[in-house]
Structure formats: C-alpha cells, structure tokens
Amino acid sequence: MALRYANDLKAWGISVWVDQLDIHPSQRWDRTTEAALRGAQGLLLIMSARSLASENVADEIGLALEGKKLLIPVMIEPCTPPMRISRLQFIDGTRDYGAALDRCKAAIAAAGLAPSDAASSAPAVPTPRDSPGSAPTEPSYAPALIEDLSQRLTVLIGPIAPHLVERERQAASSPADLVRRLAERIPQAGDREAFLARFRNLSV
C-alpha cells in the first residue's frame, strides 16, 4: 500500500523517497533512511497495526516532528495512532483509496509543496466569493496574528498547525472567520473555547 501511494504521488509530480526502492546495495538502511528523512519536506505516514508497532516507524515519526516537517497520517486499517500524533487529523484510507489519495494531494498542495503543474490538479481549496462584477479581494492579516494563531494551534493539535493556518487563511473571508475555521479543527471542547476566547475581539 505504501508503494501504491508512492507511485501515484510520483505520477502526480511529487518527488517521493521509499526505502524499498531507493536504498541501493551496500548502503546502510538506518543512515540512508535518516538522511532521506532529514532532507525531506514532509512524511506520509501509512498507519496500520503492524507499522505502528515498528520501532523504526516510531523513530521516523519523532524525527519528522522534531524537524517540524509536514506529517500526513493515512490510516489504511483500524488502529490506534501513537500518542505523539493522536491530535493530528488523519486521512481515512480504510475504504476509499481514491478519496484518500485526493486528500493527500490537497494537504501537499495546501502546504505549498506541490509543483505548480501538480498543484493545479489538486482538489481545490475554497475561497471567499465576491459579488458579481467585483475584483477578487483577499483580506489582509497582520503577520503577528498569523504567528500567534500558529503557535497557539500548534500546542493544541501539533506541528501541522502552521500548514492548517495557511490553508484556512486562503479560504477565510476575515480574521474572525479564520479564527472560527481554525477552532473547528480543535478536538477538545475546552481547548476550543479557550482558543476562541483569546481571539474573540477580532473584527469581522
């Protein structure tokens, strides 16, 4: 299944490294894998009971998180995500492979990691609708606000937060709308209310 995702993402135009294909004879598996992961911009984590029981996979997750890399978890069979990524939204690939692949592409494109020609074929990210005949406009956001949102959200849902902030920023119609969109991604009700309370005074 990992090879299937890798091959389809390669066909889409993404540079993908897979140990089964890219470690050459005489190379050391551990050092080669570590070097590849440190040089990568993200990690596609295929979650199954067997993969999550692997110490090597646990090490790879840790390295990706410490390097603040984009981490896209895809569950291909029912299993319990490890504690370190339990707050990350995962892609359900247990039933519809095509839909799961599309969500992977959307996450990659939203993070700005897809080639320009590949990004154009990714599922579209919704944008605010303008009135007929008007020029499209995009609300402005203070850099300090984006940084604050990213930091607060990272504490609550993990290192995918900055990518999520950027994606929702493109779809939001105002700073207040951006906060509402981000709050919907916070799983715990108490955390969600605290997040909303902090940014409650933003204008619509």
Coordinates of C-alpha atoms in Angstrom, one line a residue:
M1 CA 0.0 0.0 0.0
A2 CA 2.9 2.4 0.7
L3 CA 4.3 1.7 -2.7
R4 CA 0.9 2.4 -4.3
Y5 CA 0.7 5.8 -2.7
A6 CA 4.3 6.5 -3.6
N7 CA 3.8 5.5 -7.2
D8 CA 0.6 7.6 -7.6
L9 CA 2.2 10.7 -6.0
K10 CA 5.2 10.3 -8.2
A11 CA 2.9 10.2 -11.2
W12 CA 1.3 13.4 -9.9
G13 CA 4.7 15.1 -10.0
I14 CA 5.9 14.7 -6.4
S15 CA 9.4 13.6 -5.6
V16 CA 9.0 10.6 -3.2
W17 CA 11.6 8.6 -1.4
V18 CA 10.8 5.0 -0.4
D19 CA 13.2 2.7 1.3
Q20 CA 12.1 -0.3 -0.7
L21 CA 13.0 1.5 -3.9
D22 CA 15.7 4.0 -3.1
I23 CA 18.2 2.2 -0.8
H24 CA 20.9 0.8 -3.0
P25 CA 23.0 -2.3 -2.3
S26 CA 25.9 -1.7 0.2
Q27 CA 24.1 1.3 1.7
R28 CA 23.2 1.2 5.4
W29 CA 19.4 1.2 5.9
D30 CA 19.4 3.3 9.1
R31 CA 21.8 6.0 7.9
T32 CA 20.3 6.2 4.5
T33 CA 16.7 6.5 5.8
E34 CA 17.7 9.1 8.4
A35 CA 19.5 11.2 5.7
A36 CA 16.5 11.0 3.4
L37 CA 14.0 12.0 6.1
R38 CA 16.2 14.9 7.3
G39 CA 16.3 16.2 3.7
A40 CA 12.6 15.7 3.0
Q41 CA 9.9 18.4 3.4
G42 CA 7.3 16.0 4.7
L43 CA 6.4 12.5 5.8
L44 CA 3.5 10.4 4.5
L45 CA 2.8 8.0 7.4
I46 CA 0.9 4.8 6.4
M47 CA -0.8 3.7 9.6
S48 CA -1.6 0.1 10.3
A49 CA -1.3 -2.1 13.3
R50 CA 2.0 -3.5 12.0
S51 CA 3.5 -0.2 11.0
L52 CA 2.7 1.5 14.3
A53 CA 4.2 -1.4 16.2
S54 CA 7.6 -0.8 14.5
E55 CA 10.3 1.0 16.5
N56 CA 11.7 2.2 13.2
V57 CA 8.5 3.9 12.3
A58 CA 8.4 5.5 15.8
D59 CA 11.9 6.9 15.2
E60 CA 10.8 8.3 11.8
I61 CA 7.8 10.0 13.3
G62 CA 9.9 11.5 16.1
L63 CA 12.5 12.8 13.5
A64 CA 9.7 14.3 11.4
L65 CA 8.1 16.1 14.4
E66 CA 11.4 17.4 15.7
G67 CA 12.2 18.8 12.3
K68 CA 8.8 20.4 12.1
K69 CA 8.1 18.7 8.8
L70 CA 4.7 18.3 7.2
L71 CA 3.3 15.0 8.6
I72 CA 0.3 13.4 6.8
P73 CA -1.0 10.3 8.6
V74 CA -3.1 7.9 6.4
M75 CA -4.9 5.1 8.2
I76 CA -5.2 2.1 6.0
E77 CA -6.7 -0.3 8.6
P78 CA -8.3 0.3 12.0
C79 CA -5.5 1.0 14.6
T80 CA -4.7 3.4 17.4
P81 CA -2.4 6.3 16.5
P82 CA 0.6 6.8 18.8
M83 CA 0.3 9.4 21.5
R84 CA 2.7 11.8 19.7
I85 CA 0.3 12.3 16.8
S86 CA -3.0 11.5 18.4
R87 CA -4.2 15.1 18.0
L88 CA -3.3 15.2 14.3
Q89 CA -6.2 14.9 11.9
F90 CA -5.6 11.7 9.9
I91 CA -6.8 10.7 6.4
D92 CA -9.2 7.7 6.4
G93 CA -7.8 5.3 3.8
T94 CA -9.6 2.2 5.1
R95 CA -12.4 2.3 2.5
D96 CA -11.9 4.6 -0.5
Y97 CA -8.3 4.7 -1.8
G98 CA -9.0 7.3 -4.4
A99 CA -10.6 9.8 -1.9
A100 CA -7.7 9.2 0.5
L101 CA -5.2 9.9 -2.3
D102 CA -7.0 13.1 -3.2
R103 CA -6.8 14.3 0.4
C104 CA -3.1 13.6 0.4
K105 CA -2.7 15.7 -2.7
A106 CA -4.8 18.5 -1.2
A107 CA -2.7 18.5 2.0
I108 CA 0.5 18.7 0.0
A109 CA -0.8 21.5 -2.2
A110 CA -2.1 23.4 0.8
A111 CA 1.3 23.3 2.3
G112 CA 2.8 24.7 -0.8
L113 CA 4.9 21.6 -1.5
A114 CA 3.3 20.5 -4.8
P115 CA 4.9 21.5 -8.2
S116 CA 2.9 24.2 -9.9
D117 CA 1.5 21.9 -12.6
A118 CA 0.6 19.3 -9.9
A119 CA -1.0 21.8 -7.6
S120 CA -3.4 22.8 -10.3
S121 CA -4.8 19.3 -10.4
A122 CA -5.2 19.0 -6.6
P123 CA -8.7 19.3 -5.1
A124 CA -9.5 23.0 -4.9
V125 CA -9.3 24.9 -1.7
P126 CA -12.5 27.0 -1.3
T127 CA -12.1 30.8 -1.5
P128 CA -14.4 33.6 -0.4
R129 CA -17.0 34.5 -3.0
D130 CA -17.0 38.0 -4.3
S131 CA -20.0 39.9 -5.5
P132 CA -20.7 39.7 -9.3
G133 CA -18.6 42.1 -11.3
S134 CA -16.2 42.9 -8.4
A135 CA -12.5 42.2 -8.5
P136 CA -11.5 39.3 -6.2
T137 CA -10.1 40.6 -2.9
E138 CA -8.3 38.8 -0.1
P139 CA -8.4 40.1 3.5
S140 CA -5.2 41.2 5.0
Y141 CA -3.7 39.6 8.1
A142 CA -1.1 41.0 10.4
P143 CA 1.9 38.8 10.5
A144 CA 1.8 38.9 14.3
L145 CA -1.7 37.5 14.2
I146 CA -0.8 34.6 11.9
E147 CA 2.2 33.8 14.1
D148 CA 0.1 33.9 17.3
L149 CA -2.6 31.6 15.7
S150 CA 0.1 29.2 14.5
Q151 CA 1.8 29.0 17.9
R152 CA -1.5 28.6 19.9
L153 CA -2.8 25.9 17.5
T154 CA 0.5 24.0 17.5
V155 CA 0.1 23.5 21.2
L156 CA -3.4 22.1 20.7
I157 CA -3.1 20.0 17.6
G158 CA 0.6 19.6 16.8
P159 CA 3.0 20.6 14.1
I160 CA 0.5 20.5 11.3
A161 CA -0.9 23.8 12.7
P162 CA 1.1 26.3 10.5
H163 CA 0.1 24.5 7.3
L164 CA -3.6 24.5 8.5
V165 CA -3.4 28.2 9.3
E166 CA -2.1 29.0 5.8
R167 CA -4.7 26.8 4.1
E168 CA -7.6 28.3 6.1
R169 CA -6.2 31.8 5.6
Q170 CA -6.8 31.4 1.9
A171 CA -10.4 30.3 2.4
A172 CA -11.4 32.7 5.2
S173 CA -13.3 35.9 4.5
S174 CA -12.0 37.8 7.5
P175 CA -9.7 37.4 10.5
A176 CA -12.7 36.5 12.7
D177 CA -13.7 33.9 10.1
L178 CA -10.2 32.5 10.1
V179 CA -10.4 32.0 13.9
R180 CA -13.7 30.2 13.6
R181 CA -12.4 27.9 10.9
L182 CA -9.3 27.0 12.9
A183 CA -11.3 26.5 16.1
E184 CA -13.4 23.8 14.3
R185 CA -10.2 21.8 14.0
I186 CA -9.6 21.6 17.7
P187 CA -11.0 18.3 19.1
Q188 CA -11.3 19.2 22.8
A189 CA -14.3 21.5 23.6
G190 CA -12.4 23.2 26.5
D191 CA -9.4 23.9 24.3
R192 CA -11.7 25.2 21.5
E193 CA -13.5 27.6 23.8
A194 CA -10.2 28.9 25.2
F195 CA -8.9 29.4 21.7
L196 CA -12.0 31.4 20.6
A197 CA -11.9 33.5 23.8
R198 CA -8.3 34.6 23.2
F199 CA -9.2 35.9 19.7
R200 CA -12.8 37.0 20.4
N201 CA -12.1 40.7 19.9
L202 CA -11.1 40.4 16.2
S203 CA -13.3 42.4 13.9
V204 CA -15.5 40.6 11.3

